[in-house]
Coordinates of C-alpha atoms in Angstrom, one line a residue:
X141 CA -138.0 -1.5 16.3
X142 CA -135.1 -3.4 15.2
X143 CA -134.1 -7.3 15.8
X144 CA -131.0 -9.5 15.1
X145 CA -132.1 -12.9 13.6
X146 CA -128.7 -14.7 14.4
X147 CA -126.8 -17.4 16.2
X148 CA -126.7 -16.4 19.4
X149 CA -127.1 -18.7 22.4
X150 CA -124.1 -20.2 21.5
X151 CA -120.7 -20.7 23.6
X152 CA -118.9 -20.4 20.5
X153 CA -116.4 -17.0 20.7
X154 CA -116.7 -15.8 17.0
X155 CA -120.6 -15.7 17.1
X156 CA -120.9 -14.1 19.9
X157 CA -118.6 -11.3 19.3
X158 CA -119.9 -10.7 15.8
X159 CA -123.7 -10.3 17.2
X160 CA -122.5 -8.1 19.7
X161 CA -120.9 -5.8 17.5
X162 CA -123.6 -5.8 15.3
X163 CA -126.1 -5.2 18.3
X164 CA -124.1 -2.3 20.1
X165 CA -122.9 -0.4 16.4
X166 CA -126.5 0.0 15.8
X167 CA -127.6 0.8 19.2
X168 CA -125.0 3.6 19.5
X169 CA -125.4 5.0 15.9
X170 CA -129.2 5.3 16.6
X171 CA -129.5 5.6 20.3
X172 CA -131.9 2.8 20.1
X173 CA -132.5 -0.5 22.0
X174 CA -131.9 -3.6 19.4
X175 CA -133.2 -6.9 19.8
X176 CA -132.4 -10.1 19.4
X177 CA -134.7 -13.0 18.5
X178 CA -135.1 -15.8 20.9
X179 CA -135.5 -18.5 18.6
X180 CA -132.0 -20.8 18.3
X181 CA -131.6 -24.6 16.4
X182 CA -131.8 -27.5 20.1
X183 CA -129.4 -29.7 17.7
X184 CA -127.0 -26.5 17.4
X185 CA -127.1 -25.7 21.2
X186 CA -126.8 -29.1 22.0
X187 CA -123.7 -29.3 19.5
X188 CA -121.6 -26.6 21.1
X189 CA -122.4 -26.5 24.6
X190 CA -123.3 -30.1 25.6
X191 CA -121.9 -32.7 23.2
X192 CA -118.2 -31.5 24.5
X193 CA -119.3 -32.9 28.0
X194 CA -119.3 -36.3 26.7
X195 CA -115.7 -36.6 27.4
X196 CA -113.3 -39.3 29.0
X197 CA -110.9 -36.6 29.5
X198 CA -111.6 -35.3 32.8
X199 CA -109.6 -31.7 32.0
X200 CA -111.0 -31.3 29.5
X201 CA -114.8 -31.9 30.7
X202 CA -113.7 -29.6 33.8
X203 CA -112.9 -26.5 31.3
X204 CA -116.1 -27.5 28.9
X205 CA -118.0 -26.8 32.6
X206 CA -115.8 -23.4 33.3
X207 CA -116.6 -22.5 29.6
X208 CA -120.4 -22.4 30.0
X209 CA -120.2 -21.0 33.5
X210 CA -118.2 -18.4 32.1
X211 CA -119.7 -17.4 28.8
X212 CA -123.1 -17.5 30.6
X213 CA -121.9 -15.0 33.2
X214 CA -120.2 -12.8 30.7
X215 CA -123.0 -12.6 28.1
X216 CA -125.6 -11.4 30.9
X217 CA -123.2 -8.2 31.8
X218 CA -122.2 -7.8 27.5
X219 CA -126.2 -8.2 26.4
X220 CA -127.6 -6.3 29.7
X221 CA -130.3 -4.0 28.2
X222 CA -129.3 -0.6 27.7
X223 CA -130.7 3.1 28.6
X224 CA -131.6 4.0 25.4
X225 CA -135.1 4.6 24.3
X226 CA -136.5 2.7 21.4
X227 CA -137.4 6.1 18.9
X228 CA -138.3 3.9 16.0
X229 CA -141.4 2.0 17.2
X230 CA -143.7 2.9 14.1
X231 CA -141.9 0.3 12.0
X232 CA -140.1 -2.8 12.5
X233 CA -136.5 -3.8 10.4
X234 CA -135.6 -7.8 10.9
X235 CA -131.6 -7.5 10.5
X236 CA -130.8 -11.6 9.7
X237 CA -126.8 -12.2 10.4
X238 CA -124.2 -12.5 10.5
X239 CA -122.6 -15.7 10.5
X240 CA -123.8 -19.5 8.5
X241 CA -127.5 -19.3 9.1
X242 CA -128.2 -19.6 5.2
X243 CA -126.2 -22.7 5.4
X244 CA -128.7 -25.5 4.2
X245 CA -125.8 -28.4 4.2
X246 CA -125.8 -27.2 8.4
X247 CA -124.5 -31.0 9.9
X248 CA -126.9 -30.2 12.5
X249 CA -129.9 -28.6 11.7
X250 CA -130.0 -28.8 7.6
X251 CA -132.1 -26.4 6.0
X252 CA -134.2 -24.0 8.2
X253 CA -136.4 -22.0 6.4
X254 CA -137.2 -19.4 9.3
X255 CA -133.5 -18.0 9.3
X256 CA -134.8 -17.3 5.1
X257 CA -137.7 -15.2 6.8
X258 CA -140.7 -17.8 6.0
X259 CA -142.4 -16.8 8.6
X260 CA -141.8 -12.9 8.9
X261 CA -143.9 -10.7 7.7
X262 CA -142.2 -7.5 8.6
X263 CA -139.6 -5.2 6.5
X264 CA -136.1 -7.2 6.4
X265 CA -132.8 -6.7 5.4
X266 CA -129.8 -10.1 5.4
X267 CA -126.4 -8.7 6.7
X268 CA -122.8 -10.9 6.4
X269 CA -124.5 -14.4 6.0
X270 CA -123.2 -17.2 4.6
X271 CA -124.2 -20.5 3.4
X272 CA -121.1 -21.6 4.5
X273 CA -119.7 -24.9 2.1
X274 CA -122.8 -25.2 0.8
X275 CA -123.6 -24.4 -3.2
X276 CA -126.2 -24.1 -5.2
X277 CA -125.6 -27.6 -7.1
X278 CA -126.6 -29.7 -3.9
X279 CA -129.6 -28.1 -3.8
X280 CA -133.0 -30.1 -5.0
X281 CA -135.5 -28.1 -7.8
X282 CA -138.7 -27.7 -4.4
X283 CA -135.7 -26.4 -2.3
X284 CA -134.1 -23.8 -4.7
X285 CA -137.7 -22.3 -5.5
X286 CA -138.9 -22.3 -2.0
X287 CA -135.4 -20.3 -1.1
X288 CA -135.4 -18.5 -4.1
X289 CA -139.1 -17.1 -3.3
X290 CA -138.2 -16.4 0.5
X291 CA -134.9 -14.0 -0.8
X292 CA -137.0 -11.8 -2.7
X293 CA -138.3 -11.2 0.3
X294 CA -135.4 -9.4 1.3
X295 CA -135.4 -5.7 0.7
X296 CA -131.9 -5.9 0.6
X297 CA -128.7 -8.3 0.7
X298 CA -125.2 -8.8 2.0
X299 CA -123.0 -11.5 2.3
X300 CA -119.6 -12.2 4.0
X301 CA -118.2 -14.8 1.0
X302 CA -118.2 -14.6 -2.9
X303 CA -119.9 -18.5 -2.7
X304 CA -122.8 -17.1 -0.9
X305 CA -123.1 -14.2 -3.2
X306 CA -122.6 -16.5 -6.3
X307 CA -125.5 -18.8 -4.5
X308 CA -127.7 -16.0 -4.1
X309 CA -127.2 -14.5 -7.7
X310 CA -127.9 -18.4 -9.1
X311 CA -131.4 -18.5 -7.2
X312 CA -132.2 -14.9 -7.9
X313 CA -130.4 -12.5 -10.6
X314 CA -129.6 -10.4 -7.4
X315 CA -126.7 -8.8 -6.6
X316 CA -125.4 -8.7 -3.1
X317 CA -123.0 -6.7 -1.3
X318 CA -119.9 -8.5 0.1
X319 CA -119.6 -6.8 3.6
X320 CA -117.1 -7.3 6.0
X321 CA -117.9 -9.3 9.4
X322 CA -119.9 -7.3 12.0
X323 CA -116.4 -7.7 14.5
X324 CA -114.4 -5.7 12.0
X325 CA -116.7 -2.6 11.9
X326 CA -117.2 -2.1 15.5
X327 CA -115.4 -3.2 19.0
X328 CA -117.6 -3.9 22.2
X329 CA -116.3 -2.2 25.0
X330 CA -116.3 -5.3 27.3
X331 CA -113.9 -6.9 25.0
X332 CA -111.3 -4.3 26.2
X333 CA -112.1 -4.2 29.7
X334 CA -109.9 -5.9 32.1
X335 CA -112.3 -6.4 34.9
X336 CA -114.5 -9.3 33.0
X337 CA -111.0 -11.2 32.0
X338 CA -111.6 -15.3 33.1
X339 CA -107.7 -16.0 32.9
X340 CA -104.6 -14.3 33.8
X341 CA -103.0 -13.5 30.2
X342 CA -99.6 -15.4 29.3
X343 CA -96.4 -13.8 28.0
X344 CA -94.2 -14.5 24.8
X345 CA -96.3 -17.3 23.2
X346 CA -98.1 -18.6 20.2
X347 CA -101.8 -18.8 20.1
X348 CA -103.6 -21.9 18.2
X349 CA -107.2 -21.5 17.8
X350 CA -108.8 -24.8 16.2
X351 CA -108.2 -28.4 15.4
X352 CA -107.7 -28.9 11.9
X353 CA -103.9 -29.3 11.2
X354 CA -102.6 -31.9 9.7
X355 CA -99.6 -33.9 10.9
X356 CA -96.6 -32.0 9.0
X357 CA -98.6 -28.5 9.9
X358 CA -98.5 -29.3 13.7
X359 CA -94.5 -29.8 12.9
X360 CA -93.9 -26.9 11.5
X361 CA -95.8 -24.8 13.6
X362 CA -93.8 -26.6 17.0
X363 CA -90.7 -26.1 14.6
X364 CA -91.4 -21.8 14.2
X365 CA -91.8 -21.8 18.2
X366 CA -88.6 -23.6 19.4
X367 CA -86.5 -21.3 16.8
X368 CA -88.2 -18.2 18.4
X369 CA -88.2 -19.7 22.2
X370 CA -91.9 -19.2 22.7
X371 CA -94.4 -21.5 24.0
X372 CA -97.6 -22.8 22.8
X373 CA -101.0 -22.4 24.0
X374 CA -104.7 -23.5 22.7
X375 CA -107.5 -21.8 23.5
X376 CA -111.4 -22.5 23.0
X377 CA -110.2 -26.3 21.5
X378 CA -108.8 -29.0 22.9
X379 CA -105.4 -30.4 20.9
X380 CA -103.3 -33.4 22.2
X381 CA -100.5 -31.9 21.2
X382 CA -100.1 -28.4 23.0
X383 CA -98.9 -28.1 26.4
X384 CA -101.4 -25.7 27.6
X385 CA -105.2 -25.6 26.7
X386 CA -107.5 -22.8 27.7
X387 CA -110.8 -24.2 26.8
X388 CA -113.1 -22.2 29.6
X389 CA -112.6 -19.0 28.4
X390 CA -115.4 -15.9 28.2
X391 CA -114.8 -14.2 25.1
X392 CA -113.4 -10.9 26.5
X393 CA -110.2 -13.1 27.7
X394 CA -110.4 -14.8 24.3
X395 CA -109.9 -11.9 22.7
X396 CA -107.1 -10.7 25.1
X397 CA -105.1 -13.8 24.5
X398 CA -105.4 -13.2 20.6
X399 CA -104.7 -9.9 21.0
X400 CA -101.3 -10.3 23.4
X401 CA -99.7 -13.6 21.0
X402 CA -96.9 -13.1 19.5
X403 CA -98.4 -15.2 16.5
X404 CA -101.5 -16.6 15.6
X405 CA -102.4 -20.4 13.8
X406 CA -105.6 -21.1 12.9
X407 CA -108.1 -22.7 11.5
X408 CA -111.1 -20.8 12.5
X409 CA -112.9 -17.9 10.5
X410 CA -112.9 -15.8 13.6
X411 CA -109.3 -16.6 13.9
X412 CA -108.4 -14.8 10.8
X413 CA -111.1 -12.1 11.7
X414 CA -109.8 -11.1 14.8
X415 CA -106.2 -11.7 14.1
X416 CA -106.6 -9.1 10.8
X417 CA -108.6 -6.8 13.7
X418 CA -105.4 -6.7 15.8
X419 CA -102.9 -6.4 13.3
X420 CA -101.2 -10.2 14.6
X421 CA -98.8 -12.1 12.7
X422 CA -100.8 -15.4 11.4
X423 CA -101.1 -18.1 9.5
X424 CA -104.3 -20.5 9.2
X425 CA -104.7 -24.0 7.8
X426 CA -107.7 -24.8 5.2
X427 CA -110.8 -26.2 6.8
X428 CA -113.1 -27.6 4.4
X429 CA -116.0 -26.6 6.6
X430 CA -114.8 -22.9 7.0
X431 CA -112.7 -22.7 3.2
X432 CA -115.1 -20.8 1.5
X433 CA -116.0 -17.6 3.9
X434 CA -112.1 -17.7 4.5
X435 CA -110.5 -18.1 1.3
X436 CA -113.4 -15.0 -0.3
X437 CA -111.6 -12.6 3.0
X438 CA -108.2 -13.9 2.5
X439 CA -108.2 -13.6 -1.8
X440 CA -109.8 -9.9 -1.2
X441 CA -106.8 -8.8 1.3
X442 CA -104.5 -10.9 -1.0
X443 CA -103.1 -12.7 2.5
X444 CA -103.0 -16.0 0.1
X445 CA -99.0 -16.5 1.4
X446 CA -100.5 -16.9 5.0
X447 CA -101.6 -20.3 4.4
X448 CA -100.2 -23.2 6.1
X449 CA -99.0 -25.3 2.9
X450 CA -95.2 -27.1 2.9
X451 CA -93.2 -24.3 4.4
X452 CA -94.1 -20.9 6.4
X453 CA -93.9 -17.5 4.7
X454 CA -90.9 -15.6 6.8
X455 CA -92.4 -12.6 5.0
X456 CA -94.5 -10.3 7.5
X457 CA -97.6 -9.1 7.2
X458 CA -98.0 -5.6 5.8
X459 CA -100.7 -4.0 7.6
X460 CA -100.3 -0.6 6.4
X461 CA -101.5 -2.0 2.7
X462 CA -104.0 -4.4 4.9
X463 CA -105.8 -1.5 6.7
X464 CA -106.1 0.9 3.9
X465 CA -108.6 -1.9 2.0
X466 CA -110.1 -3.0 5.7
X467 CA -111.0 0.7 5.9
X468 CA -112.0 0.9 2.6
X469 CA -114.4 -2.2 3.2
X470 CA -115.4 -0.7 6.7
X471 CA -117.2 2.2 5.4
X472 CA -118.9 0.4 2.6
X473 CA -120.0 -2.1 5.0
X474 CA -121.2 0.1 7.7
X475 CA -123.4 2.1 5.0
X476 CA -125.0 -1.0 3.5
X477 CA -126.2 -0.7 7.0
X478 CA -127.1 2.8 7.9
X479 CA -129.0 3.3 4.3
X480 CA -130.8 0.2 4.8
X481 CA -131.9 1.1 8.5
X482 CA -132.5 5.1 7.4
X483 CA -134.5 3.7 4.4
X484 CA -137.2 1.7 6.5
X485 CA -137.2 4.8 9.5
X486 CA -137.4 7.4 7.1
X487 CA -134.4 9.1 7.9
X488 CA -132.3 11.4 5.8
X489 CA -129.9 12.1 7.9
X490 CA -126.0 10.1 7.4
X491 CA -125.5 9.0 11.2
X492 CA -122.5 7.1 10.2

Protein backbone atom coordinates (compact mmCIF):
# COMPACT_ATOMS: atom_id res chain seq x y z
CA UNK A 1 0.00 0.00 0.00
CA UNK A 2 1.29 3.36 -0.76
CA UNK A 3 0.02 7.04 0.51
CA UNK A 4 0.87 10.64 -0.37
CA UNK A 5 1.21 12.77 2.83
CA UNK A 6 0.79 16.24 1.06
CA UNK A 7 -1.09 19.43 0.53
CA UNK A 8 -3.86 18.56 -1.13
CA UNK A 9 -7.33 19.99 -0.40
CA UNK A 10 -6.17 23.00 -1.56
CA UNK A 11 -7.46 25.39 -4.57
CA UNK A 12 -4.09 26.42 -5.10
CA UNK A 13 -2.99 25.23 -8.98
CA UNK A 14 0.74 24.27 -8.27
CA UNK A 15 -0.16 21.84 -5.44
CA UNK A 16 -2.57 20.19 -6.97
CA UNK A 17 -0.83 19.45 -10.14
CA UNK A 18 2.36 18.30 -8.37
CA UNK A 19 0.27 15.63 -6.17
CA UNK A 20 -1.38 14.47 -9.09
CA UNK A 21 1.67 13.82 -10.93
CA UNK A 22 3.16 12.22 -8.16
CA UNK A 23 -0.07 10.09 -7.59
CA UNK A 24 -0.72 8.97 -11.31
CA UNK A 25 3.47 8.36 -12.12
CA UNK A 26 3.37 5.90 -9.39
CA UNK A 27 0.01 4.36 -10.09
CA UNK A 28 0.98 3.78 -13.78
CA UNK A 29 4.66 2.54 -13.10
CA UNK A 30 3.21 -0.03 -10.60
CA UNK A 31 -0.30 -0.61 -11.65
CA UNK A 32 -1.28 0.13 -8.20
CA UNK A 33 -3.96 2.33 -6.52
CA UNK A 34 -2.06 5.29 -4.41
CA UNK A 35 -3.50 7.06 -1.66
CA UNK A 36 -3.65 10.11 -0.31
CA UNK A 37 -4.00 11.02 3.34
CA UNK A 38 -7.02 12.91 4.52
CA UNK A 39 -5.50 14.89 7.05
CA UNK A 40 -4.95 18.79 5.82
CA UNK A 41 -3.91 22.20 8.23
CA UNK A 42 -8.18 24.15 8.90
CA UNK A 43 -5.89 27.52 9.02
CA UNK A 44 -4.31 26.46 5.55
CA UNK A 45 -7.74 25.53 3.93
CA UNK A 46 -9.30 28.39 5.38
CA UNK A 47 -6.28 30.53 3.89
CA UNK A 48 -6.66 29.65 0.32
CA UNK A 49 -10.15 28.88 -0.20
CA UNK A 50 -12.14 31.14 2.12
CA UNK A 51 -10.13 34.19 3.30
CA UNK A 52 -10.29 35.44 -0.54
CA UNK A 53 -14.13 35.71 -0.02
CA UNK A 54 -13.66 38.43 2.28
CA UNK A 55 -13.69 40.86 -0.49
CA UNK A 56 -15.24 44.33 -1.24
CA UNK A 57 -14.54 43.67 -4.83
CA UNK A 58 -17.57 42.05 -6.05
CA UNK A 59 -15.58 40.41 -9.39
CA UNK A 60 -13.38 39.41 -7.77
CA UNK A 61 -15.50 37.51 -4.85
CA UNK A 62 -17.71 36.18 -7.99
CA UNK A 63 -14.47 34.30 -9.58
CA UNK A 64 -13.10 33.35 -5.85
CA UNK A 65 -16.81 31.40 -5.95
CA UNK A 66 -16.22 30.08 -9.77
CA UNK A 67 -12.73 29.05 -8.47
CA UNK A 68 -13.91 26.57 -5.76
CA UNK A 69 -16.89 25.45 -7.86
CA UNK A 70 -14.55 24.64 -10.42
CA UNK A 71 -11.43 23.10 -8.81
CA UNK A 72 -13.97 21.04 -6.70
CA UNK A 73 -15.54 19.63 -9.85
CA UNK A 74 -12.30 19.09 -11.58
CA UNK A 75 -10.41 17.38 -8.76
CA UNK A 76 -13.40 14.64 -8.38
CA UNK A 77 -13.02 13.60 -12.30
CA UNK A 78 -8.61 14.06 -11.95
CA UNK A 79 -8.54 12.02 -8.26
CA UNK A 80 -11.48 9.51 -9.35
CA UNK A 81 -10.22 6.05 -8.12
CA UNK A 82 -8.70 4.08 -10.63
CA UNK A 83 -9.04 0.25 -11.94
CA UNK A 84 -6.00 -0.87 -10.79
CA UNK A 85 -5.54 -3.41 -8.13
CA UNK A 86 -3.50 -2.68 -5.08
CA UNK A 87 -0.57 -5.71 -5.56
CA UNK A 88 1.46 -4.42 -2.74
CA UNK A 89 -0.82 -4.82 0.36
CA UNK A 90 1.84 -6.87 2.55
CA UNK A 91 3.60 -3.55 3.34
CA UNK A 92 2.89 0.02 3.55
CA UNK A 93 5.44 3.02 2.01
CA UNK A 94 4.19 6.73 3.45
CA UNK A 95 5.50 8.96 0.36
CA UNK A 96 5.53 12.74 2.31
CA UNK A 97 5.60 15.62 -0.55
CA UNK A 98 6.02 17.47 -2.45
CA UNK A 99 5.60 20.90 -1.84
CA UNK A 100 6.45 23.34 1.88
CA UNK A 101 5.07 20.83 4.36
CA UNK A 102 8.50 20.85 6.31
CA UNK A 103 8.05 24.49 6.48
CA UNK A 104 8.03 25.32 10.37
CA UNK A 105 7.99 29.34 9.83
CA UNK A 106 4.27 28.18 7.82
CA UNK A 107 2.28 31.90 8.53
CA UNK A 108 -0.54 29.73 9.05
CA UNK A 109 -0.04 26.64 10.75
CA UNK A 110 3.74 26.95 12.15
CA UNK A 111 5.33 23.81 12.92
CA UNK A 112 3.38 20.54 12.44
CA UNK A 113 5.11 17.77 13.54
CA UNK A 114 2.76 15.01 11.83
CA UNK A 115 3.84 16.17 8.15
CA UNK A 116 7.71 15.00 10.02
CA UNK A 117 5.97 11.49 10.58
CA UNK A 118 5.43 11.74 14.51
CA UNK A 119 2.90 9.79 14.49
CA UNK A 120 3.57 7.08 11.71
CA UNK A 121 4.82 4.12 12.43
CA UNK A 122 5.01 2.56 9.02
CA UNK A 123 8.10 2.49 6.39
CA UNK A 124 8.51 6.19 4.91
CA UNK A 125 10.27 7.85 2.40
CA UNK A 126 10.15 12.36 2.02
CA UNK A 127 9.97 13.24 -1.73
CA UNK A 128 10.61 17.16 -3.09
CA UNK A 129 9.81 18.98 0.26
CA UNK A 130 10.79 22.05 1.38
CA UNK A 131 10.93 24.08 4.32
CA UNK A 132 10.30 26.79 2.27
CA UNK A 133 12.15 30.43 3.84
CA UNK A 134 12.61 28.75 6.74
CA UNK A 135 16.39 27.86 8.15
CA UNK A 136 17.82 26.19 10.60
CA UNK A 137 18.91 29.42 12.70
CA UNK A 138 15.21 30.31 13.69
CA UNK A 139 14.81 27.14 15.01
CA UNK A 140 14.80 26.78 19.16
CA UNK A 141 17.31 23.82 20.72
CA UNK A 142 13.48 21.39 21.89
CA UNK A 143 12.49 22.09 18.20
CA UNK A 144 15.73 21.13 16.28
CA UNK A 145 16.05 17.74 18.40
CA UNK A 146 12.48 16.82 18.20
CA UNK A 147 12.83 17.39 14.16
CA UNK A 148 16.05 16.05 14.08
CA UNK A 149 14.80 12.65 15.79
CA UNK A 150 11.56 12.44 13.54
CA UNK A 151 14.03 12.68 10.08
CA UNK A 152 15.88 9.75 11.05
CA UNK A 153 12.86 8.28 10.79
CA UNK A 154 13.03 8.59 7.20
CA UNK A 155 14.43 5.66 5.33
CA UNK A 156 15.24 8.01 2.80
CA UNK A 157 15.26 11.86 1.71
CA UNK A 158 14.67 14.28 -1.10
CA UNK A 159 14.25 17.77 -1.33
CA UNK A 160 13.30 20.33 -4.05
CA UNK A 161 15.80 23.33 -2.75
CA UNK A 162 19.56 23.41 -1.65
CA UNK A 163 18.13 25.49 1.82
CA UNK A 164 16.09 22.42 2.69
CA UNK A 165 18.87 20.10 1.94
CA UNK A 166 21.37 22.41 3.88
CA UNK A 167 18.53 22.34 6.81
CA UNK A 168 18.33 18.82 6.81
CA UNK A 169 22.17 18.10 6.71
CA UNK A 170 22.48 20.80 9.88
CA UNK A 171 19.88 18.68 12.03
CA UNK A 172 21.18 15.37 10.84
CA UNK A 173 24.69 14.71 8.91
CA UNK A 174 22.30 13.34 6.11
CA UNK A 175 22.58 13.84 2.68
CA UNK A 176 19.50 14.34 0.61
CA UNK A 177 18.81 14.17 -2.88
CA UNK A 178 17.76 17.43 -4.71
CA UNK A 179 14.90 16.07 -6.93
CA UNK A 180 12.99 17.84 -9.41
CA UNK A 181 9.15 18.83 -8.70
CA UNK A 182 6.74 15.86 -9.06
CA UNK A 183 5.05 18.19 -12.33
CA UNK A 184 8.24 17.97 -14.19
CA UNK A 185 8.61 14.04 -14.19
CA UNK A 186 5.23 13.25 -15.21
CA UNK A 187 1.95 15.01 -17.05
CA UNK A 188 -1.63 14.04 -15.97
CA UNK A 189 -3.66 13.36 -18.82
CA UNK A 190 -6.52 15.69 -17.73
CA UNK A 191 -4.22 18.58 -17.97
CA UNK A 192 -4.16 17.97 -21.80
CA UNK A 193 -7.60 17.29 -22.35
CA UNK A 194 -9.82 19.83 -23.84
CA UNK A 195 -13.17 18.66 -22.53
CA UNK A 196 -12.43 19.67 -18.70
CA UNK A 197 -11.15 23.33 -19.91
CA UNK A 198 -13.28 26.24 -17.46
CA UNK A 199 -12.43 29.14 -20.03
CA UNK A 200 -12.26 29.63 -23.60
CA UNK A 201 -8.27 30.19 -24.14
CA UNK A 202 -7.13 33.77 -25.42
CA UNK A 203 -4.81 34.51 -28.33
CA UNK A 204 -1.49 36.56 -28.60
CA UNK A 205 -0.99 37.57 -24.87
CA UNK A 206 1.08 37.72 -21.87
CA UNK A 207 0.39 35.61 -18.94
CA UNK A 208 1.05 37.02 -15.19
CA UNK A 209 0.77 34.56 -12.60
CA UNK A 210 1.19 36.29 -8.97
CA UNK A 211 1.22 39.53 -7.06
CA UNK A 212 4.55 40.38 -6.13
CA UNK A 213 5.91 43.06 -8.54
CA UNK A 214 7.02 45.99 -7.62
CA UNK A 215 6.14 49.35 -9.19
CA UNK A 216 9.01 49.75 -11.86
CA UNK A 217 8.49 45.71 -12.65
CA UNK A 218 4.71 46.23 -13.43
CA UNK A 219 6.25 49.05 -15.98
CA UNK A 220 8.46 47.25 -17.68
CA UNK A 221 6.48 44.38 -18.05
CA UNK A 222 3.29 46.75 -19.62
CA UNK A 223 6.37 48.36 -21.52
CA UNK A 224 7.60 44.59 -23.23
CA UNK A 225 3.70 44.10 -24.22
CA UNK A 226 2.88 47.46 -26.03
CA UNK A 227 6.33 47.10 -28.13
CA UNK A 228 5.04 43.50 -29.04
CA UNK A 229 1.15 44.47 -29.46
CA UNK A 230 0.03 41.79 -27.04
CA UNK A 231 -2.29 42.04 -24.27
CA UNK A 232 -2.14 41.16 -20.65
CA UNK A 233 -3.98 38.73 -18.76
CA UNK A 234 -3.82 37.41 -14.88
CA UNK A 235 -4.82 34.28 -13.91
CA UNK A 236 -5.32 32.50 -10.37
CA UNK A 237 -4.47 36.32 -8.68
CA UNK A 238 -6.14 39.24 -8.71
CA UNK A 239 -3.80 42.52 -9.80
CA UNK A 240 -5.22 46.11 -10.17
CA UNK A 241 -3.32 46.70 -12.85
CA UNK A 242 -4.15 44.10 -15.67
CA UNK A 243 -7.08 44.39 -17.79
CA UNK A 244 -8.20 40.89 -17.61
CA UNK A 245 -8.18 38.55 -14.54
CA UNK A 246 -9.01 34.90 -14.65
CA UNK A 247 -9.16 34.02 -11.09
CA UNK A 248 -11.87 30.93 -11.32
CA UNK A 249 -9.94 28.70 -13.18
CA UNK A 250 -9.64 24.60 -12.67
CA UNK A 251 -6.15 23.80 -13.19
CA UNK A 252 -6.44 21.94 -16.61
CA UNK A 253 -7.40 25.62 -18.11
CA UNK A 254 -4.59 26.96 -16.01
CA UNK A 255 -2.26 25.08 -17.44
CA UNK A 256 -3.70 25.69 -21.08
CA UNK A 257 -3.43 29.38 -20.59
CA UNK A 258 0.40 28.97 -19.51
CA UNK A 259 0.94 26.71 -22.07
CA UNK A 260 -0.75 28.96 -25.14
CA UNK A 261 1.15 32.71 -23.74
CA UNK A 262 3.33 34.04 -25.68
CA UNK A 263 5.33 35.01 -22.45
CA UNK A 264 5.21 34.26 -18.97
CA UNK A 265 5.84 36.81 -15.59
CA UNK A 266 5.81 35.47 -12.43
CA UNK A 267 6.22 35.21 -9.20
CA UNK A 268 5.14 31.86 -8.36
CA UNK A 269 7.29 28.63 -7.94
CA UNK A 270 4.83 26.75 -10.16
CA UNK A 271 5.07 29.60 -12.54
CA UNK A 272 8.62 28.86 -13.20
CA UNK A 273 7.89 25.04 -13.01
CA UNK A 274 5.46 24.88 -15.58
CA UNK A 275 6.76 27.59 -17.71
CA UNK A 276 10.35 25.39 -17.84
CA UNK A 277 7.73 22.26 -18.53
CA UNK A 278 6.43 24.05 -21.68
CA UNK A 279 9.47 25.44 -23.02
CA UNK A 280 7.65 29.41 -22.57
CA UNK A 281 9.60 32.45 -22.71
CA UNK A 282 9.57 33.95 -18.83
CA UNK A 283 10.75 35.99 -16.46
CA UNK A 284 9.84 35.94 -12.66
CA UNK A 285 10.20 38.55 -9.86
CA UNK A 286 11.81 37.44 -6.37
CA UNK A 287 9.37 36.61 -3.74
CA UNK A 288 10.78 36.38 -0.40
CA UNK A 289 8.26 33.74 0.51
CA UNK A 290 9.05 31.55 -2.53
CA UNK A 291 13.09 32.87 -3.11
CA UNK A 292 14.68 30.00 -1.84
CA UNK A 293 12.90 26.80 -3.69
CA UNK A 294 13.22 29.20 -6.83
CA UNK A 295 16.48 30.67 -6.78
CA UNK A 296 17.99 26.54 -5.83
CA UNK A 297 15.90 25.58 -9.59
CA UNK A 298 16.79 28.71 -11.34
CA UNK A 299 20.94 28.65 -10.16
CA UNK A 300 20.85 24.76 -11.20
CA UNK A 301 19.44 25.61 -14.89
CA UNK A 302 21.61 28.78 -14.72
CA UNK A 303 18.20 30.86 -15.85
CA UNK A 304 19.72 33.65 -13.36
CA UNK A 305 19.22 36.34 -16.51
CA UNK A 306 15.43 35.59 -16.27
CA UNK A 307 14.99 37.70 -13.25
CA UNK A 308 13.04 40.80 -13.25
CA UNK A 309 15.79 43.30 -11.99
CA UNK A 310 16.28 47.03 -13.89
CA UNK A 311 15.87 45.96 -17.48
CA UNK A 312 14.57 42.67 -19.33
CA UNK A 313 16.97 40.12 -20.86
CA UNK A 314 16.12 40.37 -24.83
CA UNK A 315 18.22 37.12 -24.86
CA UNK A 316 15.89 33.94 -25.36
CA UNK A 317 15.73 31.08 -23.57
CA UNK A 318 17.82 28.19 -24.79
CA UNK A 319 15.90 25.16 -24.28
CA UNK A 320 17.82 22.76 -26.16
CA UNK A 321 20.79 23.38 -23.22
CA UNK A 322 17.63 23.62 -20.61
CA UNK A 323 16.13 20.20 -21.51
CA UNK A 324 19.28 18.18 -21.81
CA UNK A 325 19.92 19.04 -17.67
CA UNK A 326 15.84 18.79 -17.07
CA UNK A 327 16.30 15.26 -18.49
CA UNK A 328 19.21 14.66 -16.85
CA UNK A 329 17.43 15.62 -13.49
CA UNK A 330 14.29 13.62 -14.66
CA UNK A 331 15.74 10.31 -14.53
CA UNK A 332 17.58 10.87 -11.31
CA UNK A 333 14.50 12.06 -9.84
CA UNK A 334 12.25 9.44 -10.98
CA UNK A 335 14.71 6.60 -9.61
CA UNK A 336 15.09 8.16 -6.17
CA UNK A 337 11.59 7.05 -6.49
CA UNK A 338 11.31 3.69 -8.05
CA UNK A 339 14.49 2.33 -5.83
CA UNK A 340 12.89 3.58 -2.80
CA UNK A 341 9.37 2.07 -3.61
CA UNK A 342 11.16 -1.42 -5.09
CA UNK A 343 13.21 -1.38 -1.88
CA UNK A 344 10.19 -1.55 0.65
CA UNK A 345 8.10 -4.16 -2.07
CA UNK A 346 10.93 -6.15 -2.59
CA UNK A 347 11.16 -5.73 -6.08
CA UNK A 348 14.19 -6.16 -8.31
CA UNK A 349 12.87 -5.41 -11.25
CA UNK A 350 13.74 -1.41 -12.98
CA UNK A 351 9.97 -0.43 -13.87
CA UNK A 352 11.17 2.94 -14.77
Amino acid sequence: MINIITYHETTNYGALIQCLALKQYIEKKYQTNVSLCDYHPKELIFAEKYRPLITKNFSKLYQTLKKNYTVSKWKKNAFKENKYINHYKENTLNIYGSDEIWNFDNAYHGYDPYYFGKFDTEKKIAYAVSIGRSSYSSLGQEMKDEIKKLLHGFSKISVRDENTAEFVYQLTKIESEIVLDPSLIYTPPILEDKRFLSYEIEHDYVLIYGTVFSKIQKELINNFCKKRNLKVISVGYYNKWVKKNYLGLNPTTFYNFIKNSKYVFTSMFHGVMFSTKLSKQFYFSTDPIRENKIKSFINNLKLNDREILNNLSDQEIDYYEVNKKINKLKDSSRNFLINNINKVFNLNENIY
